[in-house]
Amino acid sequence: MSHIRGRLNKAVDKLVNKYTASIPFDWRLYQHDIAGSIAHAKMLARQGIIAPKEAESIVSGLKAIKDEIEQGKFQFKPELEDIHLNIEAGLMDKIGEAGGKLHTARSRNDQVALDLRMWAKEAIAETRNKLRGLQRALLDLAEANKEVAMPGYTHLQPAQPVLLAHHLLAYFEMLQRDIDRFGDCLKRTDVMPLGSGALAGVGYNIDREFLAGELGFSEISQNSLDAISDRDFVIEYEAAASLGMMHLSRLAEEIILWSSAEFNFIELDDAYATTSSIMPQKKNPDVAELVRGKTGRLYGHLTAMLTTMKALPLAYNRDMQEDKEGFFDSADTLLATLEVVTGIIKTIRVKKENMKQATQRGYLLATDLADYLVGKGEPFRSAHNIMGKLVSYAVQRGKALNELSLAEYKQFSPLFGEDAKSITTETSIAARDNTGGTAPKQVNKALARARKIVSGGS
Amino acid sequence: MSHIRGRLNKAVDKLVNKYTASIPFDWRLYQHDIAGSIAHAKMLARQGIIAPKEAESIVSGLKAIKDEIEQGKFQFKPELEDIHLNIEAGLMDKIGEAGGKLHTARSRNDQVALDLRMWAKEAIAETRNKLRGLQRALLDLAEANKEVAMPGYTHLQPAQPVLLAHHLLAYFEMLQRDIDRFGDCLKRTDVMPLGSGALAGVGYNIDREFLAGELGFSEISQNSLDAISDRDFVIEYEAAASLGMMHLSRLAEEIILWSSAEFNFIELDDAYATTSSIMPQKKNPDVAELVRGKTGRLYGHLTAMLTTMKALPLAYNRDMQEDKEGFFDSADTLLATLEVVTGIIKTIRVKKENMKQATQRGYLLATDLADYLVGKGEPFRSAHNIMGKLVSYAVQRGKALNELSLAEYKQFSPLFGEDAKSITTETSIAARDNTGGTAPKQVNKALARARKIVSGGS
Amino acid sequence: MSHIRGRLNKAVDKLVNKYTASIPFDWRLYQHDIAGSIAHAKMLARQGIIAPKEAESIVSGLKAIKDEIEQGKFQFKPELEDIHLNIEAGLMDKIGEAGGKLHTARSRNDQVALDLRMWAKEAIAETRNKLRGLQRALLDLAEANKEVAMPGYTHLQPAQPVLLAHHLLAYFEMLQRDIDRFGDCLKRTDVMPLGSGALAGVGYNIDREFLAGELGFSEISQNSLDAISDRDFVIEYEAAASLGMMHLSRLAEEIILWSSAEFNFIELDDAYATTSSIMPQKKNPDVAELVRGKTGRLYGHLTAMLTTMKALPLAYNRDMQEDKEGFFDSADTLLATLEVVTGIIKTIRVKKENMKQATQRGYLLATDLADYLVGKGEPFRSAHNIMGKLVSYAVQRGKALNELSLAEYKQFSPLFGEDAKSITTETSIAARDNTGGTAPKQVNKALARARKIVSGGS
Amino acid sequence: MSHIRGRLNKAVDKLVNKYTASIPFDWRLYQHDIAGSIAHAKMLARQGIIAPKEAESIVSGLKAIKDEIEQGKFQFKPELEDIHLNIEAGLMDKIGEAGGKLHTARSRNDQVALDLRMWAKEAIAETRNKLRGLQRALLDLAEANKEVAMPGYTHLQPAQPVLLAHHLLAYFEMLQRDIDRFGDCLKRTDVMPLGSGALAGVGYNIDREFLAGELGFSEISQNSLDAISDRDFVIEYEAAASLGMMHLSRLAEEIILWSSAEFNFIELDDAYATTSSIMPQKKNPDVAELVRGKTGRLYGHLTAMLTTMKALPLAYNRDMQEDKEGFFDSADTLLATLEVVTGIIKTIRVKKENMKQATQRGYLLATDLADYLVGKGEPFRSAHNIMGKLVSYAVQRGKALNELSLAEYKQFSPLFGEDAKSITTETSIAARDNTGGTAPKQVNKALARARKIVSGGS
């Protein structure tokens, strides 16, 4: 703390002030800081630690400051270092000596822990909402394209035909885990630290449950040393956000691939594409590329905060001031990314015919033909070998499987009959008829389940 | 897959085989692979997909292989690439053609997802147990030193006196969050993926609920594409492990500091210390240093897996084989670390007298004296200023606060009276008497609560 | 150090021994440790610190141990913790009391620093060789396909036509930077630390320059505290390896894309591809996928070591034992990756016709047409606008640019003349005729320059 | 690119514009962008691609824009997305149609690569200067305290006595490696990419050597695809910065430890310390803590950029826009950190007496006594054992080594004579008299060498 100089006899060096000041980023906590201070002042009065008049004066002073901030009239001073001291100094300017009583039974250590938890709770709620919004967009797109078939890929090679809706629902599942994960993170964030003081608790008869109630917390912290040195909730958010962003990077990669001239499965809306400063023909999926690129950013913030917290002795150390910028940026980036990806999904044009044609490439039905042989009594492992040879034969002749004659099939196994030729993309898809499979029946069930999830709660 | 060559006409290059083989590390999944295959064979028979005799033969073959592995008699072959093919090939050697039917309605993609989830569930359970074990050791140490006072630190500067038990319970709280976090991770791990096939589901009338029941899973996966391309549970474990290791690195740092000649608060048991190859006098806290050092390792594994999964298109890609080594090492390292830290805590010798003496350093009671002035009507902010000047005065004279006369106190504020001199480490500690504070009453409550937690469930 | 117990009165706990032992991985330093010890013994004798006979006995004992290790006869003992003590104990067994004199004027702290630097120097040399090898393979492939045109991409959208050789040479450049970077890393690795003792230097009249000469080092370290606590060279290798692996991940991504059914630009040799356990038709680029996937691994090791070294006070701390496993694995992985990628490049089949056809897609010549208008006096920015509209017109009609009539062109600008229709892939490529451009003339120059680099030195 | 819409028929979505705009951070490149454009315009005129008048008009327009920006009068427009388009649009407003000719023979892809390399070159130069500045401060402090002895530590346990100057010079060495490393990074940064066009080179008769000369580059890039997709120089800076920050985190850790009440080796100047909002006695080393904490930030940026670049196909992808913010912040943070650490070192107060007293703790002379026995003919390994027992004996009796009688010494080895008692901190330090050792003679040589380095070049 540079402003309050306590026992120190010299002003802080200017460079030092700049180096240590957090006001350039922690001003974002002003609402939470003020709400926390109002609750604290009320509590102090209820407990007889300050006079009711003093509390009233503090509360109205703080409300006035909030208005000033929101109207852009409040003057933040870097030499006052952080949001807490800026507001406290503003309060003393406004209401005089009573303002000096607000910091009774409180330290910046528990104050900042409170503010950041309040901010985190809101960020979690908003993140879960936007995850839900993207789920909705994916579900809408899936429902609108229920019948569309496409190649399923493994190793980016055509593997087996699937429904596009099934593919989209895979992302629905990922996002559902994200929603649940942020929900779990919330449990450990929703703990009220005020009353922990600098590190040891406070020497006043305070009422922590009242504070928790006023501020909408479910629990109060159980150990003051831990409460002021715990930033698990920041790291846990950043880890969940990294996972979520990883999911979005996979979707972005597919949007980029599918928009390529070679795949040509989708077309982005012009409002979600950009062109080039030099190449007039370009329609680039920049937004999806940035989604993919910004994944590094979130991983970086996670790495940063884990590194910062490593091996810090108890309790508060100034290193922990590094908790905010990366956290804010992780949340900002994830939220903005969810919004733009939702926008892309809502406006994407699916080129059904191209997807369908692509299912003709790559011998997608080979597994079904192996299964066909299994149905005729061949063990799967040898059926697989037979089909391997059959595909190799077709590749060498540059033919698709359905361009081979039954006689050619029979060269590889006498078990092949006419009905082998009736295996199609449609029968292949329909055959995968167990929970989680791509058969239309299963996909319809999954769509209904997903609709229920997005309509009700998580 | 290098062994099964399908349509390929050439053996895989030797370097490639070495590069792609996972058997050097995935042999650890043998139990899970065999258990999964046994359940699968039973299910195939129940559903009439293979004959009961065939299933019996498969099951007994697999059990025999398990015995061979455990007796060190099973020959793992690198050219068979992974644990799945090694066991399948072993089975075919042992029971012939029926062995070739085991892979019906299954792919290595869902098989490996199953195996790894089973392994992860065990790792989670063991991790939670060992976290509990360390909680117990900390609690025992705290209870055995209930009355010991020490300086509480912020910024590694003496701040306010606290009870050692209070300090130890801060770690109890961190570990409790770890236990809860791994519990949440378990929910998303405990999902049975078998039946997802290569990516699209399988074209057989299988019974996935039966499989889940046999294998002790709570849920089955809902989307085949997601099920085979999801490694969230690995990353989530690694993230939780990184957080847990971060907590242990903080404890390790304190063990190192407290063992130093300068702090001299504790002495490690000789069984947990080492000496030097050249300096005969050394007693080094190597174990604690390695705990701190290995934190990097876990962060690294987390970074690695997040990076690997970034921007992979659906569904399975071979990149995902990188999921195992880091995961195994994260779990191994965390478990071993928890064991050795528990050992350190169980055998540590607390130097109570040195801790107590240290509370005399550093003007630890200044906050209490400021609070004293607040009690006499001074606003906190000005009381803080007064004490700042008083401490500065004492520092310049090289005196402790209790070495100043009342007259000297009064130079700084007329509110000081005789009773100011009765403020001691003990009264300071006792004053912090709210939930989470360091007062003996609160610490006793916290110890009782902690004892209940380690005795009951989490 | 667990074996030498110095002042400690108790054996080290077994778990602790396992936790702290490095012999499971540092055995790899045996050659370097022995070479270092031989040089040290010779130096001690030259300086009269030990008797010549003793030195001879030590040297022949160490050579015998080396032979035993290489013949698999040497018994490594985990309770002896590390490679240094295993060898020292083996020496004392073999030659008796004289063996106890080897550790004169030396500490494990400078000994391990020496060993690891020697290992690192070899790793760097091998890495540079293998980078060169891949450069050669790329160059051979480029020369063999000098005339092949393909679409150049930005944003994975067709941008402008380029020569395949030009594209391949881009990777040549990246690898050249890698070679240079490892060369720079070598300068800071090639510094001899022996003689730094435990931390302060040694109290004997040693000859450090002699040691450097014997062991092939260019310089000796200048500060003992730094020399034993410096692991920059490990981190610098890992950073350079991460960059190199990033380059390889880009190449791997392109191999995967180009092998896809949709791009279909190349075919991997069967020896470098794998198939599926279930889908018989698959030919998967698993090796390239693993190259991409293992990138995470190297990033992870870099993160780990940076984290481990953060905030360690001087001088040696046991945390630093974590320097080896990640380093060894980074080098092993990078070397193996370079080998397999070289193998892929050497055996790849280029599908020239498909590449050529692809240059017809995507209005690749639009920039050239804009440049054409610039040649006729239109400012570039408005020429770009004109071409944007022209492409949009063509897209809406589903036509390629060369399918439009001159009249249609002229609707957009009167400057278009017949000669606009003579712009082709070939003229477009030939036009980019400045250093670094894709014109055949430039590419030929670049190929010649590259050939000279791989033939001479770097 | 959102502003130039080329073939696209819809304005970009507002969210998308916000998501993709880089002007909030890339405005910092305005000087470099303008300098690059001026050189480009001159070159275009020299080559006859534009008229001399046009070039003059462009140059004076750009200079006017630069002035406007520096006077805060230039209106940056987010809808113009980036610094390049903002300036280009400003130019067209100012000089009309001729402005549209500036982008001839250039793409934003090579333009941004140029700008960022110019920025990087300046950042490297400034970083090296500030590293030198800190070296100077360390050297001044070392010279001013040449004779001060202190305990050298390993494992944070007292190990052997050293000179403070020797300890400080260890950091000098680290910083020297940093300076060299940034110098190597510079070589790969100092390469002029303009003329690479969008990806393939440009179809105009440009003069790249002229551009390099105008802009102060040593080399021109050799491959256009590489030149526009290479961000190695960013990553290499971030890696070097991470290493440098790691060094500073070690120094910061020692500043924190040495400022603690327990070590009490130094006192920070009041201008470099802060106090507490609640504890009036506190003098906290916040600056050093932030140095340590911000290390995570730099590691995070490195992780981020490595992740972002992973597996990007050639050539430019929008992901690469993520290259700037982390890079800028890494440089800003490192530079600011170097400044504040230099300030700390310049104003630190060394408590020589406390350091000296500390050398009496912890049996620091045990190695010297073992070396004494070696001098009398005892092999080192057994001398070490003898001293281990002697120290253990002393510890049990609570005595320092010099408090034991010669008779007691002789119980452990008959080789001890009176002269053993003349071993002191001073003789121990003086004995370590080889290059890199802590003997005053060596330290004086090292100080002279260091002074020469900071006076001349590196």
Tab-separated table of C-alpha atoms in Angstrom, chain A residues 153-160 253 256-257 259-263 276-286 289 303 307-308 310 361-364 366-367 370 380-381 384 387-388 391, chain C residues 153-160 253 256-257 259-263 276-286 289 303 307-308 310 361-364 366-367 370 380-381 384 387-388 391:
chain	number	residue	atom	x	y	z
A	153	TYR	CA	-14.318	-38.538	-39.457
A	154	THR	CA	-11.602	-40.034	-37.392
A	155	HIS	CA	-8.021	-38.939	-38.068
A	156	LEU	CA	-9.680	-36.473	-40.479
A	157	GLN	CA	-10.330	-39.455	-42.740
A	158	PRO	CA	-13.884	-40.445	-43.675
A	159	ALA	CA	-14.899	-43.118	-41.185
A	160	GLN	CA	-18.627	-43.821	-41.050
A	253	GLU	CA	-11.475	-25.793	-36.388
A	256	ILE	CA	-12.699	-23.448	-40.749
A	257	LEU	CA	-12.352	-26.867	-42.361
A	259	SER	CA	-15.730	-23.506	-44.967
A	260	SER	CA	-12.696	-24.457	-47.023
A	261	ALA	CA	-13.025	-24.810	-50.776
A	262	GLU	CA	-12.079	-28.448	-50.365
A	263	PHE	CA	-14.707	-29.460	-47.809
A	276	SER	CA	-8.508	-9.475	-47.635
A	277	SER	CA	-6.704	-6.168	-48.073
A	278	ILE	CA	-5.154	-7.465	-51.245
A	279	MET	CA	-7.063	-10.509	-52.514
A	280	PRO	CA	-10.511	-9.389	-53.605
A	281	GLN	CA	-11.959	-12.877	-53.855
A	282	LYS	CA	-11.371	-13.891	-50.268
A	283	LYS	CA	-14.092	-14.797	-47.801
A	284	ASN	CA	-12.232	-15.692	-44.661
A	285	PRO	CA	-13.491	-17.330	-41.472
A	286	ASP	CA	-11.511	-14.864	-39.343
A	289	GLU	CA	-9.700	-18.415	-36.494
A	303	THR	CA	-0.494	-21.052	-16.449
A	307	THR	CA	2.723	-20.101	-11.437
A	308	THR	CA	2.048	-17.039	-9.345
A	310	LYS	CA	3.210	-21.648	-6.416
A	361	ARG	CA	-16.092	-40.735	-50.815
A	362	GLY	CA	-13.794	-42.885	-48.802
A	363	TYR	CA	-15.438	-46.294	-48.537
A	364	LEU	CA	-17.496	-45.201	-45.558
A	366	ALA	CA	-16.702	-50.816	-45.074
A	367	THR	CA	-17.483	-51.335	-41.401
A	370	ALA	CA	-17.669	-56.245	-42.139
A	380	PHE	CA	-15.228	-59.811	-36.622
A	381	ARG	CA	-11.444	-59.859	-36.768
A	384	HIS	CA	-12.211	-56.904	-40.929
A	387	MET	CA	-12.893	-55.995	-46.017
A	388	GLY	CA	-9.388	-54.567	-45.816
A	391	VAL	CA	-11.090	-51.988	-50.152
C	153	TYR	CA	-3.718	-20.562	-48.710
C	154	THR	CA	-4.368	-17.920	-46.154
C	155	HIS	CA	-7.103	-18.527	-43.592
C	156	LEU	CA	-7.227	-22.018	-45.200
C	157	GLN	CA	-8.910	-20.320	-48.154
C	158	PRO	CA	-7.331	-20.424	-51.612
C	159	ALA	CA	-5.367	-17.210	-51.948
C	160	GLN	CA	-2.853	-17.182	-54.791
C	253	GLU	CA	-1.203	-30.355	-39.870
C	256	ILE	CA	-3.051	-34.403	-42.348
C	257	LEU	CA	-5.050	-31.899	-44.385
C	259	SER	CA	-3.996	-36.557	-46.988
C	260	SER	CA	-7.694	-35.961	-46.406
C	261	ALA	CA	-10.197	-37.181	-48.960
C	262	GLU	CA	-11.187	-33.570	-49.493
C	263	PHE	CA	-7.766	-32.110	-50.282
C	276	SER	CA	-8.333	-48.933	-37.858
C	277	SER	CA	-9.262	-51.768	-35.522
C	278	ILE	CA	-12.808	-51.590	-36.777
C	279	MET	CA	-12.945	-49.670	-40.060
C	280	PRO	CA	-11.167	-51.709	-42.713
C	281	GLN	CA	-10.998	-48.942	-45.294
C	282	LYS	CA	-9.018	-46.505	-43.176
C	283	LYS	CA	-5.587	-45.201	-44.046
C	284	ASN	CA	-4.784	-42.855	-41.228
C	285	PRO	CA	-1.952	-40.337	-40.905
C	286	ASP	CA	-1.352	-41.389	-37.287
C	289	GLU	CA	-1.198	-36.740	-35.750
C	303	THR	CA	6.311	-24.826	-18.557
C	307	THR	CA	7.838	-23.134	-12.976
C	308	THR	CA	10.329	-25.195	-11.025
C	310	LYS	CA	10.799	-19.675	-10.322
C	361	ARG	CA	-10.965	-23.357	-57.493
C	362	GLY	CA	-11.525	-20.213	-55.536
C	363	TYR	CA	-10.793	-17.308	-57.899
C	364	LEU	CA	-7.085	-17.500	-57.168
C	366	ALA	CA	-8.280	-12.114	-58.544
C	367	THR	CA	-5.229	-10.326	-57.154
C	370	ALA	CA	-6.480	-6.216	-59.662
C	380	PHE	CA	-4.850	-0.382	-56.093
C	381	ARG	CA	-7.528	0.280	-53.528
C	384	HIS	CA	-9.469	-4.169	-55.315
C	387	MET	CA	-12.442	-7.120	-58.426
C	388	GLY	CA	-14.451	-7.724	-55.247
C	391	VAL	CA	-15.917	-12.035	-57.980
